[in-house]
Amino acid sequence: MSSLHKFFVPKEQIINKRLTLTGSDVSHIRTVLRLKAGDSIQVISDSDKWLTVKLVEVKAKEVHGEVIASETINLESPLAIHLGQALTKANKFDMTLRKSVELGVRSVTPLTTERCVVKIHRTEMEKKIGRWKKIALESSKQCGRSQVPIVAENIQTLENFCRKNECQDLKLVFWEMEDTKILKDIDLDVEPRSVAVLIGPEGGFSQAEIETVREFGFQTVSLGPRILRAETAPVVALALLQSRWGDL
Ligand code: SAH
């Protein structure tokens, strides 16, 4: 990895090897990093490339640069993890989203379940999803991922998530009442390349919900004898999955 400072710039903004940075990137370059014309930065575009960009002009509202080198990279895990996360209180859900992006999640679907205390009204949904997409983009940028994970277009029911993820190689529901099976006990002949993961809200899943998802082929798995908080469970689950079949 290069020691240059990294910026995320959508590839549409790079034309003929020239690019213009605007907004918060400009103040970051000028006042925080104090970079000048002639200095280089690393630019991650959404096309799996890291570009070395030499700054040509550093102005008050715009920074112009020129691509001087390009390198193909892959920061995406060979295991595509699709997280179905029940809605938790606002800042907790935001945190789960950030941490999941850092841990290489492929998609995150917010779910509404029986014991969710958080209710998001239909009229607020678009705004919420927009905010989560922004968080996914910012977190990707911060951790150097070139592919921004997908945030589902709407908050879904458990059944919906199960139906959409029917084709994944492995389907797991993390359940604190499961007292025998942990991830290590899952023995597959072929390494899974995709996994759907369900994590419940603060109040957990109901027995009926567990039965429903089992019918869709989800296996219950334990994260150990202690009950983890709703914001801890997805971080641990993702780390374990990446360590077992992914890139961690
Ligand atoms: N209501 C429960 C805790 C829910 S914790 C209680 O207080 O007893 C929120 C979610 O984290 C759960 O729905 C589950 O998906 C996950 N989780 C927490 N601890 C877990 C454990 N030990 N094993 C498996 N999943 C766990």
PDB file of C-alpha atoms and ligand atoms in Angstrom:
ATOM      1  CA  MET A   1       0.000   0.000   0.000  1.00  0.00           C
ATOM      2  CA  SER A   2       1.244   3.422  -0.832  1.00  0.00           C
ATOM      3  CA  SER A   3       1.730   6.044   1.862  1.00  0.00           C
ATOM      4  CA  LEU A   4      -0.053   8.703  -0.178  1.00  0.00           C
ATOM      5  CA  HIS A   5      -3.254  10.194   1.179  1.00  0.00           C
ATOM      6  CA  LYS A   6      -6.313   8.567  -0.316  1.00  0.00           C
ATOM      7  CA  PHE A   7      -9.368  10.203  -1.844  1.00  0.00           C
ATOM      8  CA  PHE A   8     -12.438   8.643  -3.328  1.00  0.00           C
ATOM      9  CA  VAL A   9     -13.474  10.156  -6.655  1.00  0.00           C
ATOM     10  CA  PRO A  10     -16.180   8.644  -8.879  1.00  0.00           C
ATOM     11  CA  LYS A  11     -14.732   7.692 -12.248  1.00  0.00           C
ATOM     12  CA  GLU A  12     -17.112  10.071 -14.053  1.00  0.00           C
ATOM     13  CA  GLN A  13     -15.090  12.928 -12.581  1.00  0.00           C
ATOM     14  CA  ILE A  14     -11.903  11.742 -14.245  1.00  0.00           C
ATOM     15  CA  ILE A  15     -11.719  12.787 -17.862  1.00  0.00           C
ATOM     16  CA  ASN A  16      -8.662  12.311 -20.045  1.00  0.00           C
ATOM     17  CA  LYS A  17      -6.498  11.670 -16.996  1.00  0.00           C
ATOM     18  CA  ARG A  18      -7.519  15.001 -15.490  1.00  0.00           C
ATOM     19  CA  LEU A  19      -9.658  15.439 -12.445  1.00  0.00           C
ATOM     20  CA  THR A  20     -11.074  18.203 -10.317  1.00  0.00           C
ATOM     21  CA  LEU A  21     -11.706  17.805  -6.617  1.00  0.00           C
ATOM     22  CA  THR A  22     -14.309  19.989  -4.961  1.00  0.00           C
ATOM     23  CA  GLY A  23     -16.083  20.342  -1.610  1.00  0.00           C
ATOM     24  CA  SER A  24     -14.661  18.855   1.571  1.00  0.00           C
ATOM     25  CA  ASP A  25     -11.759  17.201  -0.291  1.00  0.00           C
ATOM     26  CA  VAL A  26     -10.418  20.666  -1.134  1.00  0.00           C
ATOM     27  CA  SER A  27     -10.309  21.874   2.460  1.00  0.00           C
ATOM     28  CA  HIS A  28      -8.806  18.548   3.483  1.00  0.00           C
ATOM     29  CA  ILE A  29      -6.031  18.920   0.906  1.00  0.00           C
ATOM     30  CA  ARG A  30      -5.415  22.621   1.582  1.00  0.00           C
ATOM     31  CA  THR A  31      -5.866  23.130   5.271  1.00  0.00           C
ATOM     32  CA  VAL A  32      -5.481  19.719   6.872  1.00  0.00           C
ATOM     33  CA  LEU A  33      -2.799  18.079   4.733  1.00  0.00           C
ATOM     34  CA  ARG A  34      -1.350  21.366   3.404  1.00  0.00           C
ATOM     35  CA  LEU A  35      -0.579  19.816   0.048  1.00  0.00           C
ATOM     36  CA  LYS A  36       0.637  21.973  -2.811  1.00  0.00           C
ATOM     37  CA  ALA A  37       0.945  21.759  -6.580  1.00  0.00           C
ATOM     38  CA  GLY A  38       3.488  19.065  -7.375  1.00  0.00           C
ATOM     39  CA  ASP A  39       2.475  16.849  -4.429  1.00  0.00           C
ATOM     40  CA  SER A  40       0.762  13.539  -5.139  1.00  0.00           C
ATOM     41  CA  ILE A  41      -2.327  11.878  -3.752  1.00  0.00           C
ATOM     42  CA  GLN A  42      -3.884   8.493  -4.292  1.00  0.00           C
ATOM     43  CA  VAL A  43      -7.311   8.446  -5.864  1.00  0.00           C
ATOM     44  CA  ILE A  44      -9.639   5.510  -5.592  1.00  0.00           C
ATOM     45  CA  SER A  45     -12.231   5.559  -8.325  1.00  0.00           C
ATOM     46  CA  ASP A  46     -15.140   3.142  -8.377  1.00  0.00           C
ATOM     47  CA  SER A  47     -13.482   1.097 -11.068  1.00  0.00           C
ATOM     48  CA  ASP A  48     -11.140  -1.066  -8.992  1.00  0.00           C
ATOM     49  CA  LYS A  49      -8.192   1.186  -9.708  1.00  0.00           C
ATOM     50  CA  TRP A  50      -5.895   3.184  -7.540  1.00  0.00           C
ATOM     51  CA  LEU A  51      -4.599   6.206  -9.348  1.00  0.00           C
ATOM     52  CA  THR A  52      -1.595   8.253  -8.425  1.00  0.00           C
ATOM     53  CA  VAL A  53      -2.546  11.841  -9.062  1.00  0.00           C
ATOM     54  CA  LYS A  54      -0.158  14.757  -9.146  1.00  0.00           C
ATOM     55  CA  LEU A  55      -1.720  18.012  -8.002  1.00  0.00           C
ATOM     56  CA  VAL A  56      -1.465  20.640 -10.709  1.00  0.00           C
ATOM     57  CA  GLU A  57      -3.318  23.526  -9.105  1.00  0.00           C
ATOM     58  CA  VAL A  58      -4.570  23.995  -5.525  1.00  0.00           C
ATOM     59  CA  LYS A  59      -7.187  26.750  -5.468  1.00  0.00           C
ATOM     60  CA  ALA A  60      -9.565  27.919  -2.741  1.00  0.00           C
ATOM     61  CA  LYS A  61     -12.564  25.993  -4.055  1.00  0.00           C
ATOM     62  CA  GLU A  62     -11.031  23.502  -6.485  1.00  0.00           C
ATOM     63  CA  VAL A  63      -8.028  21.264  -6.783  1.00  0.00           C
ATOM     64  CA  HIS A  64      -6.909  20.110 -10.213  1.00  0.00           C
ATOM     65  CA  GLY A  65      -4.825  17.024 -10.706  1.00  0.00           C
ATOM     66  CA  GLU A  66      -3.386  14.768 -13.334  1.00  0.00           C
ATOM     67  CA  VAL A  67      -3.244  10.970 -13.278  1.00  0.00           C
ATOM     68  CA  ILE A  68       0.371   9.842 -13.510  1.00  0.00           C
ATOM     69  CA  ALA A  69      -0.003   6.144 -12.666  1.00  0.00           C
ATOM     70  CA  SER A  70      -2.706   3.538 -12.277  1.00  0.00           C
ATOM     71  CA  GLU A  71      -2.808   0.207 -10.493  1.00  0.00           C
ATOM     72  CA  THR A  72      -5.552  -2.418 -10.497  1.00  0.00           C
ATOM     73  CA  ILE A  73      -6.551  -3.520  -7.037  1.00  0.00           C
ATOM     74  CA  ASN A  74      -8.952  -5.858  -5.377  1.00  0.00           C
ATOM     75  CA  LEU A  75     -10.153  -5.083  -1.894  1.00  0.00           C
ATOM     76  CA  GLU A  76     -13.268  -7.177  -2.241  1.00  0.00           C
ATOM     77  CA  SER A  77     -13.521 -10.371  -0.260  1.00  0.00           C
ATOM     78  CA  PRO A  78     -13.966 -13.646  -2.144  1.00  0.00           C
ATOM     79  CA  LEU A  79     -16.890 -14.224   0.244  1.00  0.00           C
ATOM     80  CA  ALA A  80     -19.919 -12.075  -0.600  1.00  0.00           C
ATOM     81  CA  ILE A  81     -21.641 -11.367   2.707  1.00  0.00           C
ATOM     82  CA  HIS A  82     -25.231 -10.158   2.526  1.00  0.00           C
ATOM     83  CA  LEU A  83     -26.265  -8.808   5.898  1.00  0.00           C
ATOM     84  CA  GLY A  84     -29.904  -8.575   6.903  1.00  0.00           C
ATOM     85  CA  GLN A  85     -29.820  -6.381   9.983  1.00  0.00           C
ATOM     86  CA  ALA A  86     -32.949  -5.663  12.020  1.00  0.00           C
ATOM     87  CA  LEU A  87     -33.423  -1.976  12.698  1.00  0.00           C
ATOM     88  CA  THR A  88     -31.759  -0.777  15.872  1.00  0.00           C
ATOM     89  CA  LYS A  89     -31.693   2.683  17.411  1.00  0.00           C
ATOM     90  CA  ALA A  90     -30.405   5.298  14.964  1.00  0.00           C
ATOM     91  CA  ASN A  91     -26.795   5.723  15.993  1.00  0.00           C
ATOM     92  CA  LYS A  92     -26.394   1.966  16.544  1.00  0.00           C
ATOM     93  CA  PHE A  93     -27.628   1.161  13.064  1.00  0.00           C
ATOM     94  CA  ASP A  94     -25.287   3.768  11.572  1.00  0.00           C
ATOM     95  CA  MET A  95     -22.416   2.222  13.476  1.00  0.00           C
ATOM     96  CA  THR A  96     -23.313  -1.295  12.314  1.00  0.00           C
ATOM     97  CA  LEU A  97     -23.339  -0.028   8.758  1.00  0.00           C
ATOM     98  CA  ARG A  98     -19.917   1.609   9.104  1.00  0.00           C
ATOM     99  CA  LYS A  99     -18.324  -1.402  10.762  1.00  0.00           C
ATOM    100  CA  SER A 100     -19.854  -3.794   8.224  1.00  0.00           C
ATOM    101  CA  VAL A 101     -18.388  -1.772   5.369  1.00  0.00           C
ATOM    102  CA  GLU A 102     -14.970  -1.881   7.047  1.00  0.00           C
ATOM    103  CA  LEU A 103     -15.341  -5.639   7.440  1.00  0.00           C
ATOM    104  CA  GLY A 104     -16.033  -6.086   3.759  1.00  0.00           C
ATOM    105  CA  VAL A 105     -19.801  -6.648   3.631  1.00  0.00           C
ATOM    106  CA  ARG A 106     -21.245  -6.865   0.103  1.00  0.00           C
ATOM    107  CA  SER A 107     -24.773  -5.656   0.897  1.00  0.00           C
ATOM    108  CA  VAL A 108     -26.760  -4.466   3.881  1.00  0.00           C
ATOM    109  CA  THR A 109     -30.545  -4.743   4.111  1.00  0.00           C
ATOM    110  CA  PRO A 110     -32.337  -3.006   6.977  1.00  0.00           C
ATOM    111  CA  LEU A 111     -35.105  -5.215   8.293  1.00  0.00           C
ATOM    112  CA  THR A 112     -38.212  -4.607  10.271  1.00  0.00           C
ATOM    113  CA  THR A 113     -38.967  -7.480  12.640  1.00  0.00           C
ATOM    114  CA  GLU A 114     -41.483  -8.274  15.371  1.00  0.00           C
ATOM    115  CA  ARG A 115     -39.445  -6.872  18.238  1.00  0.00           C
ATOM    116  CA  CYS A 116     -37.977  -3.833  16.512  1.00  0.00           C
ATOM    117  CA  VAL A 117     -38.590  -0.831  18.748  1.00  0.00           C
ATOM    118  CA  VAL A 118     -37.558   1.508  15.983  1.00  0.00           C
ATOM    119  CA  LYS A 119     -40.305   2.235  13.482  1.00  0.00           C
ATOM    120  CA  ILE A 120     -39.557   4.211  10.374  1.00  0.00           C
ATOM    121  CA  HIS A 121     -42.526   5.804   8.729  1.00  0.00           C
ATOM    122  CA  ARG A 122     -42.979   5.355   4.980  1.00  0.00           C
ATOM    123  CA  THR A 123     -42.474   9.093   4.429  1.00  0.00           C
ATOM    124  CA  GLU A 124     -39.112   9.040   6.203  1.00  0.00           C
ATOM    125  CA  MET A 125     -37.818   5.962   4.430  1.00  0.00           C
ATOM    126  CA  GLU A 126     -36.311   7.598   1.372  1.00  0.00           C
ATOM    127  CA  LYS A 127     -34.404  10.073   3.515  1.00  0.00           C
ATOM    128  CA  LYS A 128     -33.108   7.314   5.794  1.00  0.00           C
ATOM    129  CA  ILE A 129     -31.970   5.105   2.916  1.00  0.00           C
ATOM    130  CA  GLY A 130     -30.252   8.113   1.335  1.00  0.00           C
ATOM    131  CA  ARG A 131     -28.420   8.760   4.579  1.00  0.00           C
ATOM    132  CA  TRP A 132     -27.331   5.110   4.869  1.00  0.00           C
ATOM    133  CA  LYS A 133     -26.069   5.100   1.296  1.00  0.00           C
ATOM    134  CA  LYS A 134     -24.016   8.179   2.125  1.00  0.00           C
ATOM    135  CA  ILE A 135     -22.584   6.440   5.177  1.00  0.00           C
ATOM    136  CA  ALA A 136     -21.705   3.386   3.042  1.00  0.00           C
ATOM    137  CA  LEU A 137     -19.944   5.629   0.539  1.00  0.00           C
ATOM    138  CA  GLU A 138     -18.032   7.545   3.215  1.00  0.00           C
ATOM    139  CA  SER A 139     -16.980   4.395   5.041  1.00  0.00           C
ATOM    140  CA  SER A 140     -15.815   2.805   1.797  1.00  0.00           C
ATOM    141  CA  LYS A 141     -13.740   5.869   1.090  1.00  0.00           C
ATOM    142  CA  GLN A 142     -12.280   5.846   4.575  1.00  0.00           C
ATOM    143  CA  CYS A 143     -11.243   2.199   4.461  1.00  0.00           C
ATOM    144  CA  GLY A 144     -10.044   2.309   0.854  1.00  0.00           C
ATOM    145  CA  ARG A 145     -12.699   0.088  -0.695  1.00  0.00           C
ATOM    146  CA  SER A 146     -13.272   0.680  -4.351  1.00  0.00           C
ATOM    147  CA  GLN A 147     -16.643  -1.030  -4.490  1.00  0.00           C
ATOM    148  CA  VAL A 148     -19.286   0.635  -2.355  1.00  0.00           C
ATOM    149  CA  PRO A 149     -21.504  -1.977  -0.679  1.00  0.00           C
ATOM    150  CA  ILE A 150     -25.134  -1.980  -1.676  1.00  0.00           C
ATOM    151  CA  VAL A 151     -27.666  -0.579   0.763  1.00  0.00           C
ATOM    152  CA  ALA A 152     -31.117  -1.985  -0.061  1.00  0.00           C
ATOM    153  CA  GLU A 153     -33.565   0.469  -1.588  1.00  0.00           C
ATOM    154  CA  ASN A 154     -36.070  -0.082   1.196  1.00  0.00           C
ATOM    155  CA  ILE A 155     -36.530  -1.529   4.642  1.00  0.00           C
ATOM    156  CA  GLN A 156     -37.667  -5.111   4.194  1.00  0.00           C
ATOM    157  CA  THR A 157     -39.468  -7.860   6.045  1.00  0.00           C
ATOM    158  CA  LEU A 158     -37.660 -11.023   7.093  1.00  0.00           C
ATOM    159  CA  GLU A 159     -39.584 -13.020   4.493  1.00  0.00           C
ATOM    160  CA  ASN A 160     -38.542 -10.625   1.764  1.00  0.00           C
ATOM    161  CA  PHE A 161     -34.893 -10.860   2.719  1.00  0.00           C
ATOM    162  CA  CYS A 162     -35.087 -14.663   2.852  1.00  0.00           C
ATOM    163  CA  ARG A 163     -36.733 -14.830  -0.554  1.00  0.00           C
ATOM    164  CA  LYS A 164     -34.179 -12.484  -2.137  1.00  0.00           C
ATOM    165  CA  ASN A 165     -31.312 -14.471  -0.683  1.00  0.00           C
ATOM    166  CA  GLU A 166     -32.578 -17.933  -1.483  1.00  0.00           C
ATOM    167  CA  CYS A 167     -29.659 -18.583  -3.845  1.00  0.00           C
ATOM    168  CA  GLN A 168     -26.783 -17.834  -1.437  1.00  0.00           C
ATOM    169  CA  ASP A 169     -24.374 -20.709  -0.752  1.00  0.00           C
ATOM    170  CA  LEU A 170     -24.911 -20.442   2.991  1.00  0.00           C
ATOM    171  CA  LYS A 171     -27.746 -18.938   5.025  1.00  0.00           C
ATOM    172  CA  LEU A 172     -27.245 -18.189   8.695  1.00  0.00           C
ATOM    173  CA  VAL A 173     -29.342 -16.655  11.426  1.00  0.00           C
ATOM    174  CA  PHE A 174     -27.413 -15.697  14.534  1.00  0.00           C
ATOM    175  CA  TRP A 175     -29.557 -16.627  17.503  1.00  0.00           C
ATOM    176  CA  GLU A 176     -28.658 -16.380  21.175  1.00  0.00           C
ATOM    177  CA  MET A 177     -30.914 -19.378  22.008  1.00  0.00           C
ATOM    178  CA  GLU A 178     -28.877 -21.685  19.794  1.00  0.00           C
ATOM    179  CA  ASP A 179     -26.687 -23.406  22.334  1.00  0.00           C
ATOM    180  CA  THR A 180     -24.805 -26.002  20.363  1.00  0.00           C
ATOM    181  CA  LYS A 181     -23.858 -24.927  16.876  1.00  0.00           C
ATOM    182  CA  ILE A 182     -21.164 -22.306  16.396  1.00  0.00           C
ATOM    183  CA  LEU A 183     -19.635 -21.243  13.081  1.00  0.00           C
ATOM    184  CA  LYS A 184     -16.732 -23.705  13.473  1.00  0.00           C
ATOM    185  CA  ASP A 185     -19.223 -26.595  13.435  1.00  0.00           C
ATOM    186  CA  ILE A 186     -20.364 -25.811   9.924  1.00  0.00           C
ATOM    187  CA  ASP A 187     -18.579 -28.209   7.670  1.00  0.00           C
ATOM    188  CA  LEU A 188     -19.034 -27.782   3.940  1.00  0.00           C
ATOM    189  CA  ASP A 189     -17.511 -29.769   1.109  1.00  0.00           C
ATOM    190  CA  VAL A 190     -17.261 -26.715  -1.088  1.00  0.00           C
ATOM    191  CA  GLU A 191     -16.160 -23.324   0.247  1.00  0.00           C
ATOM    192  CA  PRO A 192     -19.145 -20.972   0.232  1.00  0.00           C
ATOM    193  CA  ARG A 193     -18.716 -17.917  -1.979  1.00  0.00           C
ATOM    194  CA  SER A 194     -21.804 -16.146  -0.694  1.00  0.00           C
ATOM    195  CA  VAL A 195     -23.554 -16.016   2.626  1.00  0.00           C
ATOM    196  CA  ALA A 196     -26.768 -14.420   3.859  1.00  0.00           C
ATOM    197  CA  VAL A 197     -26.599 -13.395   7.505  1.00  0.00           C
ATOM    198  CA  LEU A 198     -29.453 -12.416   9.801  1.00  0.00           C
ATOM    199  CA  ILE A 199     -28.955 -10.401  12.990  1.00  0.00           C
ATOM    200  CA  GLY A 200     -31.849  -9.415  15.226  1.00  0.00           C
ATOM    201  CA  PRO A 201     -32.804  -6.176  16.995  1.00  0.00           C
ATOM    202  CA  GLU A 202     -32.169  -5.295  20.666  1.00  0.00           C
ATOM    203  CA  GLY A 203     -35.069  -7.569  21.644  1.00  0.00           C
ATOM    204  CA  GLY A 204     -33.882 -10.484  19.495  1.00  0.00           C
ATOM    205  CA  PHE A 205     -35.885 -12.644  17.085  1.00  0.00           C
ATOM    206  CA  SER A 206     -39.098 -14.323  18.209  1.00  0.00           C
ATOM    207  CA  GLN A 207     -39.453 -18.104  18.107  1.00  0.00           C
ATOM    208  CA  ALA A 208     -41.945 -17.727  15.250  1.00  0.00           C
ATOM    209  CA  GLU A 209     -39.448 -15.691  13.218  1.00  0.00           C
ATOM    210  CA  ILE A 210     -36.792 -18.346  13.747  1.00  0.00           C
ATOM    211  CA  GLU A 211     -39.231 -20.975  12.481  1.00  0.00           C
ATOM    212  CA  THR A 212     -39.999 -18.853   9.419  1.00  0.00           C
ATOM    213  CA  VAL A 213     -36.390 -18.310   8.443  1.00  0.00           C
ATOM    214  CA  ARG A 214     -35.611 -21.984   9.036  1.00  0.00           C
ATOM    215  CA  GLU A 215     -38.243 -22.806   6.450  1.00  0.00           C
ATOM    216  CA  PHE A 216     -36.225 -20.702   4.021  1.00  0.00           C
ATOM    217  CA  GLY A 217     -33.153 -22.811   4.759  1.00  0.00           C
ATOM    218  CA  PHE A 218     -31.432 -20.569   7.316  1.00  0.00           C
ATOM    219  CA  GLN A 219     -29.438 -22.410  10.011  1.00  0.00           C
ATOM    220  CA  THR A 220     -29.320 -21.066  13.555  1.00  0.00           C
ATOM    221  CA  VAL A 221     -25.807 -20.316  14.786  1.00  0.00           C
ATOM    222  CA  SER A 222     -24.472 -19.178  18.153  1.00  0.00           C
ATOM    223  CA  LEU A 223     -21.930 -16.441  18.804  1.00  0.00           C
ATOM    224  CA  GLY A 224     -20.938 -18.035  22.093  1.00  0.00           C
ATOM    225  CA  PRO A 225     -22.452 -18.280  25.550  1.00  0.00           C
ATOM    226  CA  ARG A 226     -22.657 -14.542  26.207  1.00  0.00           C
ATOM    227  CA  ILE A 227     -25.415 -12.374  24.814  1.00  0.00           C
ATOM    228  CA  LEU A 228     -23.909  -9.748  22.603  1.00  0.00           C
ATOM    229  CA  ARG A 229     -25.428  -6.350  22.059  1.00  0.00           C
ATOM    230  CA  ALA A 230     -27.250  -5.797  18.802  1.00  0.00           C
ATOM    231  CA  GLU A 231     -24.378  -3.574  17.633  1.00  0.00           C
ATOM    232  CA  THR A 232     -21.654  -6.033  18.681  1.00  0.00           C
ATOM    233  CA  ALA A 233     -23.159  -9.154  17.103  1.00  0.00           C
ATOM    234  CA  PRO A 234     -22.809  -8.142  13.408  1.00  0.00           C
ATOM    235  CA  VAL A 235     -19.200  -7.044  13.880  1.00  0.00           C
ATOM    236  CA  VAL A 236     -18.261 -10.367  15.456  1.00  0.00           C
ATOM    237  CA  ALA A 237     -20.268 -12.394  12.934  1.00  0.00           C
ATOM    238  CA  LEU A 238     -18.670 -10.623   9.974  1.00  0.00           C
ATOM    239  CA  ALA A 239     -15.154 -10.943  11.371  1.00  0.00           C
ATOM    240  CA  LEU A 240     -15.650 -14.669  11.973  1.00  0.00           C
ATOM    241  CA  LEU A 241     -17.102 -15.239   8.503  1.00  0.00           C
ATOM    242  CA  GLN A 242     -14.285 -13.339   6.800  1.00  0.00           C
ATOM    243  CA  SER A 243     -11.734 -15.230   8.852  1.00  0.00           C
ATOM    244  CA  ARG A 244     -13.256 -18.608   7.949  1.00  0.00           C
ATOM    245  CA  TRP A 245     -14.033 -18.177   4.260  1.00  0.00           C
ATOM    246  CA  GLY A 246     -13.126 -14.618   3.304  1.00  0.00           C
ATOM    247  CA  ASP A 247     -10.028 -12.437   3.397  1.00  0.00           C
ATOM    248  CA  LEU A 248      -9.361 -11.760   7.055  1.00  0.00           C
TER     249      LEU A 248
HETATM  250  N1  SAH B   1     -33.072 -10.102  23.173  1.00  0.00           N
HETATM  251  C1  SAH B   1     -31.944 -10.835  23.425  1.00  0.00           C
HETATM  252  C2  SAH B   1     -30.654 -10.277  22.840  1.00  0.00           C
HETATM  253  C3  SAH B   1     -30.702  -9.836  21.456  1.00  0.00           C
HETATM  254  S1  SAH B   1     -29.135  -9.347  20.952  1.00  0.00           S
HETATM  255  C4  SAH B   1     -31.809 -10.935  24.911  1.00  0.00           C
HETATM  256  O1  SAH B   1     -31.720  -9.894  25.556  1.00  0.00           O
HETATM  257  O2  SAH B   1     -31.785 -12.036  25.384  1.00  0.00           O
HETATM  258  C5  SAH B   1     -29.405  -8.862  19.295  1.00  0.00           C
HETATM  259  C6  SAH B   1     -29.039  -9.870  18.239  1.00  0.00           C
HETATM  260  O3  SAH B   1     -27.652 -10.177  18.301  1.00  0.00           O
HETATM  261  C7  SAH B   1     -29.752 -11.196  18.321  1.00  0.00           C
HETATM  262  O4  SAH B   1     -31.006 -11.166  17.713  1.00  0.00           O
HETATM  263  C8  SAH B   1     -28.787 -12.117  17.588  1.00  0.00           C
HETATM  264  O5  SAH B   1     -28.971 -12.031  16.179  1.00  0.00           O
HETATM  265  C9  SAH B   1     -27.434 -11.531  17.942  1.00  0.00           C
HETATM  266  N2  SAH B   1     -26.800 -12.193  19.098  1.00  0.00           N
HETATM  267  C10 SAH B   1     -26.440 -11.638  20.265  1.00  0.00           C
HETATM  268  N3  SAH B   1     -25.826 -12.526  21.067  1.00  0.00           N
HETATM  269  C11 SAH B   1     -25.766 -13.676  20.384  1.00  0.00           C
HETATM  270  C12 SAH B   1     -25.230 -14.973  20.664  1.00  0.00           C
HETATM  271  N4  SAH B   1     -24.643 -15.263  21.810  1.00  0.00           N
HETATM  272  N5  SAH B   1     -25.341 -15.918  19.696  1.00  0.00           N
HETATM  273  C13 SAH B   1     -25.930 -15.660  18.521  1.00  0.00           C
HETATM  274  N6  SAH B   1     -26.467 -14.459  18.216  1.00  0.00           N
HETATM  275  C14 SAH B   1     -26.383 -13.476  19.119  1.00  0.00           C
END
